[in-house]
PDB file of C-alpha atoms and ligand atoms in Angstrom:
ATOM      1  CA  MET A   1       0.134   0.065  -0.159  1.00 96.00           C
ATOM      2  CA  ILE A   2       1.417   3.472  -0.975  1.00 97.00           C
ATOM      3  CA  LEU A   3      -0.257   6.510   1.790  1.00 98.00           C
ATOM      4  CA  PHE A   4      -0.689   9.942   0.147  1.00 98.00           C
ATOM      5  CA  GLY A   5      -0.728  11.931   3.426  1.00 98.00           C
ATOM      6  CA  PHE A   6      -1.668  15.839   3.392  1.00 98.00           C
ATOM      7  CA  SER A   7       0.562  17.612   5.761  1.00 97.00           C
ATOM      8  CA  SER A   8      -1.924  18.173   9.069  1.00 96.00           C
ATOM      9  CA  TYR A   9      -0.884  14.673   9.621  1.00 97.00           C
ATOM     10  CA  GLU A  10       2.428  14.601   8.337  1.00 96.00           C
ATOM     11  CA  GLN A  11       3.902  13.473  12.329  1.00 95.00           C
ATOM     12  CA  ILE A  12       0.281   9.552  11.945  1.00 97.00           C
ATOM     13  CA  THR A  13       1.879   9.453   8.424  1.00 97.00           C
ATOM     14  CA  GLN A  14       5.788   9.285   9.577  1.00 96.00           C
ATOM     15  CA  GLN A  15       4.886   6.982  11.990  1.00 96.00           C
ATOM     16  CA  LEU A  16       2.586   5.109   9.408  1.00 95.00           C
ATOM     17  CA  THR A  17       5.539   4.698   7.410  1.00 94.00           C
ATOM     18  CA  ALA A  18       7.581   4.278   9.781  1.00 93.00           C
ATOM     19  CA  ALA A  19       6.141   0.743  10.756  1.00 85.00           C
ATOM     20  CA  SER A  20       6.701  -0.711   6.990  1.00 84.00           C
ATOM     21  CA  ILE A  21       2.906  -0.788   6.449  1.00 85.00           C
ATOM     22  CA  CYS A  22       2.603   1.278   3.505  1.00 93.00           C
ATOM     23  CA  GLN A  23       4.881   3.361   2.033  1.00 95.00           C
ATOM     24  CA  SER A  24       4.999   7.004   1.569  1.00 96.00           C
ATOM     25  CA  GLY A  25       3.526   8.002  -1.639  1.00 98.00           C
ATOM     26  CA  HIS A  26       4.873  11.940  -2.983  1.00 98.00           C
ATOM     27  CA  PHE A  27       2.153  14.439  -3.914  1.00 98.00           C
ATOM     28  CA  ALA A  28       1.724  18.401  -4.234  1.00 98.00           C
ATOM     29  CA  ILE A  29      -0.729  20.536  -4.590  1.00 98.00           C
ATOM     30  CA  SER A  30      -1.150  23.915  -6.496  1.00 98.00           C
ATOM     31  CA  ARG A  31      -3.203  25.849  -7.488  1.00 98.00           C
ATOM     32  CA  PHE A  32      -2.845  27.413 -10.490  1.00 98.00           C
ATOM     33  CA  ASP A  33      -2.710  31.563 -10.897  1.00 98.00           C
ATOM     34  CA  ASN A  34      -6.676  31.869 -11.354  1.00 98.00           C
ATOM     35  CA  GLN A  35      -6.791  29.856  -8.043  1.00 97.00           C
ATOM     36  CA  GLU A  36      -7.551  26.834  -9.563  1.00 98.00           C
ATOM     37  CA  LEU A  37      -6.256  23.605  -7.074  1.00 98.00           C
ATOM     38  CA  CYS A  38      -4.498  20.893  -9.179  1.00 98.00           C
ATOM     39  CA  ALA A  39      -2.104  17.884  -8.451  1.00 98.00           C
ATOM     40  CA  PHE A  40       0.229  15.828  -9.361  1.00 98.00           C
ATOM     41  CA  VAL A  41       1.276  12.179  -8.412  1.00 98.00           C
ATOM     42  CA  GLN A  42       4.976  12.508  -8.153  1.00 97.00           C
ATOM     43  CA  GLN A  43       5.342   8.207  -8.717  1.00 97.00           C
ATOM     44  CA  PRO A  44       4.275   5.234 -10.507  1.00 97.00           C
ATOM     45  CA  ILE A  45       1.037   3.822  -9.194  1.00 97.00           C
ATOM     46  CA  SER A  46      -0.449   1.910 -11.121  1.00 97.00           C
ATOM     47  CA  GLY A  47      -2.230  -1.666  -9.846  1.00 97.00           C
ATOM     48  CA  GLU A  48      -1.236  -0.193  -6.636  1.00 97.00           C
ATOM     49  CA  HIS A  49      -3.852   0.103  -3.423  1.00 97.00           C
ATOM     50  CA  CYS A  50      -3.540   3.626  -2.151  1.00 98.00           C
ATOM     51  CA  LEU A  51      -4.441   5.575   1.170  1.00 98.00           C
ATOM     52  CA  ILE A  52      -4.508   9.211   1.023  1.00 98.00           C
ATOM     53  CA  LEU A  53      -4.729  10.311   4.920  1.00 98.00           C
ATOM     54  CA  GLY A  54      -6.491  13.724   5.630  1.00 98.00           C
ATOM     55  CA  SER A  55      -9.168  16.017   6.846  1.00 98.00           C
ATOM     56  CA  ILE A  56     -12.711  17.154   4.787  1.00 98.00           C
ATOM     57  CA  ALA A  57     -12.628  19.072   7.507  1.00 98.00           C
ATOM     58  CA  PRO A  58     -13.626  23.045   6.813  1.00 97.00           C
ATOM     59  CA  PRO A  59     -11.884  25.231   5.293  1.00 97.00           C
ATOM     60  CA  ASP A  60     -12.964  23.534   2.518  1.00 97.00           C
ATOM     61  CA  GLU A  61      -9.824  23.341   0.319  1.00 97.00           C
ATOM     62  CA  GLN A  62      -9.263  20.112   2.859  1.00 98.00           C
ATOM     63  CA  ALA A  63     -12.130  18.009   0.813  1.00 98.00           C
ATOM     64  CA  LEU A  64     -11.376  19.775  -2.156  1.00 98.00           C
ATOM     65  CA  SER A  65      -7.485  18.696  -2.052  1.00 98.00           C
ATOM     66  CA  PHE A  66      -8.388  15.860  -1.462  1.00 98.00           C
ATOM     67  CA  MET A  67     -11.179  14.214  -3.126  1.00 98.00           C
ATOM     68  CA  LEU A  68      -8.877  16.107  -6.726  1.00 98.00           C
ATOM     69  CA  LEU A  69      -5.982  13.490  -5.110  1.00 98.00           C
ATOM     70  CA  ALA A  70      -7.983  10.600  -5.066  1.00 98.00           C
ATOM     71  CA  HIS A  71      -9.029  12.132  -8.625  1.00 98.00           C
ATOM     72  CA  THR A  72      -6.002  11.852  -9.637  1.00 98.00           C
ATOM     73  CA  LEU A  73      -4.694   8.710  -8.378  1.00 98.00           C
ATOM     74  CA  LYS A  74      -7.144   6.599  -9.999  1.00 98.00           C
ATOM     75  CA  LYS A  75      -7.222   8.494 -13.023  1.00 98.00           C
ATOM     76  CA  GLU A  76      -3.110   7.513 -12.442  1.00 98.00           C
ATOM     77  CA  GLY A  77      -4.629   3.896 -12.004  1.00 98.00           C
ATOM     78  CA  ALA A  78      -4.882   3.199  -8.737  1.00 98.00           C
ATOM     79  CA  ASN A  79      -6.127  -0.159  -8.376  1.00 97.00           C
ATOM     80  CA  LYS A  80      -8.048   0.486  -4.723  1.00 98.00           C
ATOM     81  CA  LEU A  81      -8.434   3.384  -2.948  1.00 98.00           C
ATOM     82  CA  THR A  82      -9.267   3.497   0.347  1.00 98.00           C
ATOM     83  CA  ALA A  83     -10.002   7.374   2.123  1.00 98.00           C
ATOM     84  CA  VAL A  84      -8.167   8.038   5.676  1.00 98.00           C
ATOM     85  CA  LEU A  85     -10.629  10.622   7.572  1.00 98.00           C
ATOM     86  CA  PRO A  86      -9.181   9.391  11.430  1.00 98.00           C
ATOM     87  CA  TYR A  87     -11.920  12.112  11.630  1.00 98.00           C
ATOM     88  CA  LEU A  88     -14.989  12.228   9.725  1.00 98.00           C
ATOM     89  CA  ALA A  89     -16.173  15.462   8.551  1.00 98.00           C
ATOM     90  CA  TYR A  90     -19.791  16.259   8.197  1.00 98.00           C
ATOM     91  CA  SER A  91     -21.070  12.737  10.011  1.00 98.00           C
ATOM     92  CA  ARG A  92     -23.996  14.831  12.735  1.00 97.00           C
ATOM     93  CA  GLN A  93     -25.828  15.126   9.542  1.00 97.00           C
ATOM     94  CA  ASP A  94     -27.095  12.336   9.596  1.00 97.00           C
ATOM     95  CA  LYS A  95     -30.594  13.045   9.941  1.00 96.00           C
ATOM     96  CA  PHE A  96     -33.692  14.003   7.935  1.00 96.00           C
ATOM     97  CA  LYS A  97     -34.690  17.076   8.484  1.00 95.00           C
ATOM     98  CA  PRO A  98     -36.736  19.141   5.860  1.00 97.00           C
ATOM     99  CA  GLY A  99     -35.203  22.175   4.078  1.00 97.00           C
ATOM    100  CA  GLU A 100     -31.754  21.310   5.774  1.00 97.00           C
ATOM    101  CA  SER A 101     -28.988  19.531   4.118  1.00 97.00           C
ATOM    102  CA  LEU A 102     -28.095  15.456   4.407  1.00 98.00           C
ATOM    103  CA  ALA A 103     -24.658  16.640   4.851  1.00 98.00           C
ATOM    104  CA  THR A 104     -23.209  12.502   5.998  1.00 98.00           C
ATOM    105  CA  ALA A 105     -24.861  10.788   2.183  1.00 98.00           C
ATOM    106  CA  TRP A 106     -23.455  14.220   0.489  1.00 98.00           C
ATOM    107  CA  ILE A 107     -19.910  13.312   1.719  1.00 98.00           C
ATOM    108  CA  GLY A 108     -19.909   9.920   0.718  1.00 98.00           C
ATOM    109  CA  SER A 109     -20.933  10.666  -2.904  1.00 98.00           C
ATOM    110  CA  LEU A 110     -18.624  12.741  -3.253  1.00 98.00           C
ATOM    111  CA  LEU A 111     -16.422  10.858  -2.207  1.00 98.00           C
ATOM    112  CA  LYS A 112     -17.414   7.765  -4.341  1.00 98.00           C
ATOM    113  CA  VAL A 113     -17.664   9.573  -7.353  1.00 98.00           C
ATOM    114  CA  SER A 114     -14.323  10.658  -6.865  1.00 98.00           C
ATOM    115  CA  GLY A 115     -13.028   7.795  -7.715  1.00 98.00           C
ATOM    116  CA  VAL A 116     -12.941   6.576  -2.995  1.00 98.00           C
ATOM    117  CA  ASP A 117     -13.480   2.863  -3.030  1.00 98.00           C
ATOM    118  CA  GLN A 118     -14.059   3.071   0.796  1.00 98.00           C
ATOM    119  CA  VAL A 119     -13.362   5.330   3.853  1.00 98.00           C
ATOM    120  CA  LEU A 120     -11.810   3.336   7.059  1.00 98.00           C
ATOM    121  CA  THR A 121     -12.413   6.444  10.221  1.00 98.00           C
ATOM    122  CA  VAL A 122     -11.963   5.910  14.442  1.00 98.00           C
ATOM    123  CA  ASP A 123     -14.992   6.528  15.918  1.00 98.00           C
ATOM    124  CA  VAL A 124     -18.472   7.116  13.919  1.00 97.00           C
ATOM    125  CA  HIS A 125     -20.543   9.486  14.952  1.00 97.00           C
ATOM    126  CA  SER A 126     -23.606   6.960  14.796  1.00 96.00           C
ATOM    127  CA  GLU A 127     -25.052   4.170  12.178  1.00 95.00           C
ATOM    128  CA  ARG A 128     -27.044   5.667  10.322  1.00 96.00           C
ATOM    129  CA  ASP A 129     -23.152   7.074   8.447  1.00 97.00           C
ATOM    130  CA  ARG A 130     -22.564   3.581   7.393  1.00 95.00           C
ATOM    131  CA  GLU A 131     -26.252   3.473   5.552  1.00 96.00           C
ATOM    132  CA  LEU A 132     -25.701   6.610   4.419  1.00 97.00           C
ATOM    133  CA  PHE A 133     -23.025   5.773   2.349  1.00 96.00           C
ATOM    134  CA  SER A 134     -22.851   5.128  -0.969  1.00 92.00           C
ATOM    135  CA  LEU A 135     -19.597   2.915   0.121  1.00 96.00           C
ATOM    136  CA  PRO A 136     -18.401   1.003   2.387  1.00 97.00           C
ATOM    137  CA  LEU A 137     -17.640   2.690   5.540  1.00 97.00           C
ATOM    138  CA  ILE A 138     -15.459   1.170   8.185  1.00 97.00           C
ATOM    139  CA  SER A 139     -15.132   2.443  11.679  1.00 97.00           C
ATOM    140  CA  LEU A 140     -12.135   1.401  14.106  1.00 98.00           C
ATOM    141  CA  SER A 141     -12.702   1.654  18.159  1.00 98.00           C
ATOM    142  CA  THR A 142     -11.336   3.391  20.681  1.00 98.00           C
ATOM    143  CA  ALA A 143     -12.817   1.676  24.072  1.00 98.00           C
ATOM    144  CA  ASP A 144      -9.502   0.129  24.579  1.00 98.00           C
ATOM    145  CA  LEU A 145      -7.445   2.783  24.123  1.00 98.00           C
ATOM    146  CA  PHE A 146      -9.922   4.538  26.944  1.00 98.00           C
ATOM    147  CA  ALA A 147      -9.688   1.582  28.497  1.00 98.00           C
ATOM    148  CA  SER A 148      -6.313   1.628  29.700  1.00 98.00           C
ATOM    149  CA  VAL A 149      -6.396   5.335  29.842  1.00 98.00           C
ATOM    150  CA  ILE A 150      -8.772   4.704  33.277  1.00 98.00           C
ATOM    151  CA  LYS A 151      -6.797   1.804  34.127  1.00 97.00           C
ATOM    152  CA  LYS A 152      -3.691   3.978  34.548  1.00 98.00           C
ATOM    153  CA  TYR A 153      -4.356   6.867  35.911  1.00 97.00           C
ATOM    154  CA  ARG A 154      -6.907   3.924  38.114  1.00 97.00           C
ATOM    155  CA  LEU A 155     -10.288   5.659  37.343  1.00 97.00           C
ATOM    156  CA  GLY A 156     -11.920   2.205  37.546  1.00 96.00           C
ATOM    157  CA  ASP A 157     -13.895   2.398  40.583  1.00 96.00           C
ATOM    158  CA  ALA A 158     -15.833   6.619  38.453  1.00 97.00           C
ATOM    159  CA  THR A 159     -18.878   6.092  37.203  1.00 98.00           C
ATOM    160  CA  ILE A 160     -18.894   6.208  33.330  1.00 98.00           C
ATOM    161  CA  VAL A 161     -21.196   8.117  32.374  1.00 98.00           C
ATOM    162  CA  ALA A 162     -23.141   8.991  28.929  1.00 98.00           C
ATOM    163  CA  PRO A 163     -24.080  12.463  27.944  1.00 97.00           C
ATOM    164  CA  ASP A 164     -26.651  11.944  25.318  1.00 96.00           C
ATOM    165  CA  ASN A 165     -28.254   8.582  23.910  1.00 94.00           C
ATOM    166  CA  GLY A 166     -25.652   8.178  21.287  1.00 93.00           C
ATOM    167  CA  ALA A 167     -21.932   7.707  23.426  1.00 97.00           C
ATOM    168  CA  ILE A 168     -24.153   4.800  26.163  1.00 97.00           C
ATOM    169  CA  SER A 169     -23.061   1.961  23.493  1.00 96.00           C
ATOM    170  CA  ARG A 170     -19.850   3.659  23.929  1.00 97.00           C
ATOM    171  CA  CYS A 171     -19.140   3.800  27.498  1.00 98.00           C
ATOM    172  CA  GLU A 172     -20.263   0.170  27.166  1.00 97.00           C
ATOM    173  CA  ALA A 173     -17.144  -0.347  24.605  1.00 97.00           C
ATOM    174  CA  VAL A 174     -14.697   1.181  26.758  1.00 98.00           C
ATOM    175  CA  LYS A 175     -16.437  -0.708  30.168  1.00 97.00           C
ATOM    176  CA  ASN A 176     -16.098  -4.420  28.737  1.00 97.00           C
ATOM    177  CA  ALA A 177     -12.618  -3.264  27.560  1.00 97.00           C
ATOM    178  CA  ALA A 178     -10.970  -2.370  30.591  1.00 97.00           C
ATOM    179  CA  GLY A 179     -13.177  -5.277  32.499  1.00 96.00           C
ATOM    180  CA  MET A 180     -15.477  -3.174  34.874  1.00 95.00           C
ATOM    181  CA  PRO A 181     -18.930  -4.350  36.386  1.00 91.00           C
ATOM    182  CA  VAL A 182     -21.462  -4.994  33.779  1.00 84.00           C
ATOM    183  CA  VAL A 183     -23.949  -1.943  35.523  1.00 91.00           C
ATOM    184  CA  ALA A 184     -26.020  -0.128  32.862  1.00 96.00           C
ATOM    185  CA  THR A 185     -25.041   3.204  32.159  1.00 97.00           C
ATOM    186  CA  PRO A 186     -26.019   6.317  33.097  1.00 98.00           C
ATOM    187  CA  TYR A 187     -26.395   8.678  30.492  1.00 97.00           C
ATOM    188  CA  PHE A 188     -28.702  12.474  30.208  1.00 97.00           C
ATOM    189  CA  GLU A 189     -31.341  12.683  27.405  1.00 95.00           C
ATOM    190  CA  LYS A 190     -30.301  15.522  25.520  1.00 92.00           C
ATOM    191  CA  THR A 191     -32.033  18.004  22.954  1.00 92.00           C
ATOM    192  CA  ARG A 192     -30.750  21.367  21.455  1.00 87.00           C
ATOM    193  CA  THR A 193     -33.364  24.164  21.949  1.00 88.00           C
ATOM    194  CA  GLU A 194     -32.718  27.567  20.004  1.00 86.00           C
ATOM    195  CA  ARG A 195     -30.801  29.189  23.258  1.00 85.00           C
ATOM    196  CA  GLY A 196     -28.453  25.403  23.754  1.00 87.00           C
ATOM    197  CA  VAL A 197     -27.951  21.496  24.663  1.00 89.00           C
ATOM    198  CA  VAL A 198     -30.517  21.302  27.633  1.00 89.00           C
ATOM    199  CA  HIS A 199     -29.733  17.811  28.835  1.00 91.00           C
ATOM    200  CA  ARG A 200     -32.165  15.685  31.256  1.00 94.00           C
ATOM    201  CA  GLY A 201     -30.567  14.046  33.867  1.00 90.00           C
ATOM    202  CA  PRO A 202     -28.789  12.311  35.272  1.00 95.00           C
ATOM    203  CA  ILE A 203     -30.200   8.763  34.538  1.00 97.00           C
ATOM    204  CA  GLY A 204     -29.294   6.083  36.867  1.00 96.00           C
ATOM    205  CA  ASN A 205     -26.532   5.847  39.880  1.00 95.00           C
ATOM    206  CA  VAL A 206     -24.039   8.548  39.644  1.00 97.00           C
ATOM    207  CA  GLY A 207     -20.608   8.241  42.391  1.00 96.00           C
ATOM    208  CA  SER A 208     -18.442  11.230  43.362  1.00 97.00           C
ATOM    209  CA  ARG A 209     -15.994  10.608  40.570  1.00 98.00           C
ATOM    210  CA  VAL A 210     -17.188  10.557  37.069  1.00 98.00           C
ATOM    211  CA  VAL A 211     -15.821   9.713  33.272  1.00 98.00           C
ATOM    212  CA  ILE A 212     -17.756  11.417  30.485  1.00 98.00           C
ATOM    213  CA  ILE A 213     -17.445   9.267  27.534  1.00 98.00           C
ATOM    214  CA  ASP A 214     -18.428  10.865  24.148  1.00 98.00           C
ATOM    215  CA  ASP A 215     -17.360  11.443  20.383  1.00 98.00           C
ATOM    216  CA  ILE A 216     -16.962  14.254  19.700  1.00 98.00           C
ATOM    217  CA  LEU A 217     -16.073  17.432  22.137  1.00 97.00           C
ATOM    218  CA  ASP A 218     -17.072  20.905  19.641  1.00 96.00           C
ATOM    219  CA  THR A 219     -18.425  23.391  21.280  1.00 95.00           C
ATOM    220  CA  GLY A 220     -17.858  22.079  23.867  1.00 96.00           C
ATOM    221  CA  GLY A 221     -22.405  22.406  24.868  1.00 95.00           C
ATOM    222  CA  THR A 222     -23.014  19.213  25.544  1.00 96.00           C
ATOM    223  CA  LEU A 223     -19.910  18.468  27.951  1.00 97.00           C
ATOM    224  CA  ILE A 224     -21.073  22.150  29.417  1.00 96.00           C
ATOM    225  CA  SER A 225     -24.578  20.606  29.975  1.00 96.00           C
ATOM    226  CA  ALA A 226     -23.955  17.946  31.212  1.00 97.00           C
ATOM    227  CA  CYS A 227     -21.006  18.969  34.008  1.00 97.00           C
ATOM    228  CA  GLU A 228     -24.028  21.185  35.167  1.00 97.00           C
ATOM    229  CA  LYS A 229     -26.264  18.298  35.263  1.00 97.00           C
ATOM    230  CA  LEU A 230     -23.244  15.916  37.404  1.00 98.00           C
ATOM    231  CA  ILE A 231     -22.280  18.705  40.388  1.00 98.00           C
ATOM    232  CA  ALA A 232     -26.102  19.322  41.134  1.00 97.00           C
ATOM    233  CA  ALA A 233     -26.073  15.559  41.525  1.00 97.00           C
ATOM    234  CA  LYS A 234     -23.043  16.026  44.194  1.00 97.00           C
ATOM    235  CA  VAL A 235     -20.875  15.110  42.248  1.00 98.00           C
ATOM    236  CA  GLU A 236     -17.292  15.960  42.721  1.00 97.00           C
ATOM    237  CA  GLU A 237     -14.870  15.254  40.190  1.00 98.00           C
ATOM    238  CA  ILE A 238     -14.766  15.155  36.420  1.00 98.00           C
ATOM    239  CA  TYR A 239     -12.759  13.226  33.621  1.00 98.00           C
ATOM    240  CA  VAL A 240     -13.804  13.306  30.189  1.00 98.00           C
ATOM    241  CA  LEU A 241     -12.181  10.769  27.592  1.00 98.00           C
ATOM    242  CA  VAL A 242     -13.990  12.061  23.866  1.00 98.00           C
ATOM    243  CA  THR A 243     -12.234  11.282  20.216  1.00 98.00           C
ATOM    244  CA  HIS A 244     -12.149  13.250  18.356  1.00 98.00           C
ATOM    245  CA  GLY A 245     -11.166  16.913  19.976  1.00 96.00           C
ATOM    246  CA  LEU A 246     -12.698  19.988  17.853  1.00 95.00           C
ATOM    247  CA  PHE A 247     -11.722  22.325  20.480  1.00 93.00           C
ATOM    248  CA  THR A 248     -13.699  24.817  18.139  1.00 93.00           C
ATOM    249  CA  GLY A 249     -14.282  28.196  20.295  1.00 92.00           C
ATOM    250  CA  SER A 250     -13.584  29.087  23.867  1.00 90.00           C
ATOM    251  CA  ASP A 251     -17.010  28.159  25.671  1.00 93.00           C
ATOM    252  CA  TRP A 252     -15.333  24.199  26.012  1.00 94.00           C
ATOM    253  CA  LYS A 253     -12.382  26.385  28.526  1.00 92.00           C
ATOM    254  CA  ARG A 254     -15.833  26.994  31.139  1.00 94.00           C
ATOM    255  CA  LEU A 255     -15.551  22.733  31.710  1.00 95.00           C
ATOM    256  CA  GLN A 256     -12.170  24.082  34.073  1.00 92.00           C
ATOM    257  CA  ALA A 257     -14.696  25.082  36.079  1.00 95.00           C
ATOM    258  CA  LEU A 258     -17.118  22.704  36.515  1.00 97.00           C
ATOM    259  CA  ASN A 259     -15.299  20.294  37.771  1.00 96.00           C
ATOM    260  CA  VAL A 260     -13.656  18.561  35.533  1.00 97.00           C
ATOM    261  CA  ARG A 261      -9.883  17.505  36.121  1.00 96.00           C
ATOM    262  CA  LYS A 262      -9.189  16.531  33.022  1.00 95.00           C
ATOM    263  CA  ILE A 263      -9.402  16.269  29.138  1.00 96.00           C
ATOM    264  CA  PHE A 264      -8.563  13.848  26.796  1.00 97.00           C
ATOM    265  CA  CYS A 265      -8.981  13.257  23.389  1.00 97.00           C
ATOM    266  CA  THR A 266      -7.261  11.678  20.502  1.00 97.00           C
ATOM    267  CA  ASP A 267      -4.845  13.564  17.665  1.00 96.00           C
ATOM    268  CA  THR A 268      -7.376  11.834  15.209  1.00 98.00           C
ATOM    269  CA  VAL A 269      -8.258  15.760  14.207  1.00 97.00           C
ATOM    270  CA  PRO A 270      -4.666  17.765  14.014  1.00 93.00           C
ATOM    271  CA  LEU A 271      -4.878  20.197  17.261  1.00 84.00           C
ATOM    272  CA  HIS A 272      -2.903  23.997  16.671  1.00 69.00           C
ATOM    273  CA  ARG A 273      -4.670  25.280  19.470  1.00 59.00           C
ATOM    274  CA  ASP A 274      -3.053  27.114  23.278  1.00 63.00           C
ATOM    275  CA  PHE A 275      -5.023  24.457  25.404  1.00 60.00           C
ATOM    276  CA  GLU A 276      -4.062  26.451  28.903  1.00 62.00           C
ATOM    277  CA  PRO A 277      -5.252  26.530  31.565  1.00 58.00           C
ATOM    278  CA  MET A 278      -7.177  23.552  30.643  1.00 69.00           C
ATOM    279  CA  ASP A 279      -5.710  20.033  30.875  1.00 78.00           C
ATOM    280  CA  VAL A 280      -5.425  18.297  27.853  1.00 91.00           C
ATOM    281  CA  SER A 281      -4.250  14.762  26.874  1.00 94.00           C
ATOM    282  CA  VAL A 282      -3.941  13.715  23.566  1.00 94.00           C
ATOM    283  CA  LEU A 283      -3.240  10.629  22.646  1.00 97.00           C
ATOM    284  CA  SER A 284      -2.343   8.519  19.855  1.00 97.00           C
ATOM    285  CA  VAL A 285      -4.146   7.280  17.814  1.00 98.00           C
ATOM    286  CA  VAL A 286      -1.300   5.715  15.409  1.00 97.00           C
ATOM    287  CA  PRO A 287      -1.306   1.342  16.803  1.00 97.00           C
ATOM    288  CA  ILE A 288      -4.934   1.746  16.347  1.00 97.00           C
ATOM    289  CA  LEU A 289      -4.686   3.193  12.846  1.00 97.00           C
ATOM    290  CA  GLN A 290      -2.034   0.360  12.369  1.00 95.00           C
ATOM    291  CA  GLU A 291      -3.739  -2.843  13.007  1.00 95.00           C
ATOM    292  CA  GLY A 292      -6.552  -1.018  10.626  1.00 96.00           C
ATOM    293  CA  LEU A 293      -4.664  -0.526   8.342  1.00 95.00           C
ATOM    294  CA  SER A 294      -3.270  -4.696   8.486  1.00 92.00           C
ATOM    295  CA  SER A 295      -6.870  -5.786   8.904  1.00 91.00           C
ATOM    296  CA  LEU A 296      -7.005  -4.274   5.116  1.00 88.00           C
ATOM    297  CA  THR A 297      -3.835  -6.291   3.768  1.00 82.00           C
ATOM    298  CA  GLY A 298      -5.245  -8.980   5.477  1.00 73.00           C
ATOM    299  CA  LYS A 299      -2.416  -9.332   8.138  1.00 65.00           C
ATOM    300  CA  GLY A 300      -4.102  -7.874  11.325  1.00 59.00           C
ATOM    301  CA  THR A 301      -7.222  -9.099  13.063  1.00 52.00           C
ATOM    302  CA  GLN A 302     -10.345  -7.357  12.976  1.00 48.00           C
ATOM    303  CA  ARG A 303     -10.427  -6.135  17.549  1.00 49.00           C
ATOM    304  CA  ALA A 304     -10.350  -3.157  16.522  1.00 47.00           C
ATOM    305  CA  ILE A 305     -12.906  -2.441  13.969  1.00 49.00           C
ATOM    306  CA  ALA A 306     -16.520  -2.326  16.063  1.00 47.00           C
ATOM    307  CA  SER A 307     -19.477  -1.336  14.408  1.00 39.00           C
ATOM    308  CA  GLY A 308     -18.727   2.820  16.026  1.00 35.00           C
TER     309      GLY A 308
HETATM  310  C1  LIG B 401     -23.655  14.788  19.087  1.00 66.09           C
HETATM  311  O1  LIG B 401     -24.350  13.392  19.825  1.00 66.09           O
HETATM  312  C2  LIG B 401     -22.201  14.187  19.741  1.00 66.09           C
HETATM  313  O2  LIG B 401     -22.613  12.931  20.001  1.00 66.09           O
HETATM  314  C3  LIG B 401     -21.261  15.460  20.123  1.00 66.09           C
HETATM  315  O3  LIG B 401     -21.416  15.575  22.090  1.00 66.09           O
HETATM  316  C4  LIG B 401     -21.298  16.575  20.118  1.00 66.09           C
HETATM  317  O4  LIG B 401     -21.057  17.071  19.000  1.00 66.09           O
HETATM  318  C5  LIG B 401     -20.329  17.867  20.581  1.00 66.09           C
HETATM  319  O5  LIG B 401     -21.039  18.774  19.742  1.00 66.09           O
HETATM  320  P1  LIG B 401     -20.519  20.347  21.045  1.00 66.09           P
HETATM  321  O6  LIG B 401     -19.681  19.609  21.590  1.00 66.09           O
HETATM  322  O7  LIG B 401     -21.091  22.028  20.539  1.00 66.09           O
HETATM  323  O8  LIG B 401     -21.715  20.161  21.615  1.00 66.09           O
END
């Protein structure tokens, strides 16, 4: 396999190629004077299985560059093309709402017409994403990685809490992986109103130490609302485990004042911001991607692949 990694994922690209799972591919994206994008594949790739590692999240140039490179690799004769999108942007636009875009389906179609044969991601947002995609969508699970954090930071006695219904299965996968007792996961009923996130709960028993597990921390609205409710339920210490740290805006920094001791997120979204004073620990998804990529060649196990 030949891996074409965009510069924002340079470190992950280097680690994957150093592990001999794939060779490094050479390409360039540039613009003509009139600002049209152009992709250059700088090596023969005919008959090869090519991987593109990058993002289709805003700025929109990322999605356009990704798809143009995919189209160019197929035009140059790539036998198979796998889009490695550690964070699958647009995956939350997965609900049928009258008059509103269904961007998950749109992104799936765009990737397909650009020549992508399959998508490899980490902790896909929902099962609906898979149904809406018109090409195979493989989601790698962070359950083992999060379980290792729970063990390392001695959080095994904390209550694992889901900030909404969608997170319950994620929490249960982590509890299983960490060998924690099989008890119902306390959760919140979450609704989004014009005034923001509204939570009802926690539904279920919570102790004084809590670990909240979710797939995305975007603005932090979900977690802020959940933490406020947890404090009202006498929770003193909160830890947050999220897969994709978008950290949009600065509201999420309020979490520190809401008894959040530490946020753990992975490096599926490259982080460039200054996270002071909030304590954020970034976990590498390279071992998960290594195992996922090995599975594509039939050399790995299926352990890392879960249903999202
Ligand atoms: C929603 O279903 C997701 O799982 C996250 O809870 C949500 O997208 C987080 O967004 P924010 O941080 O803006 O509330």
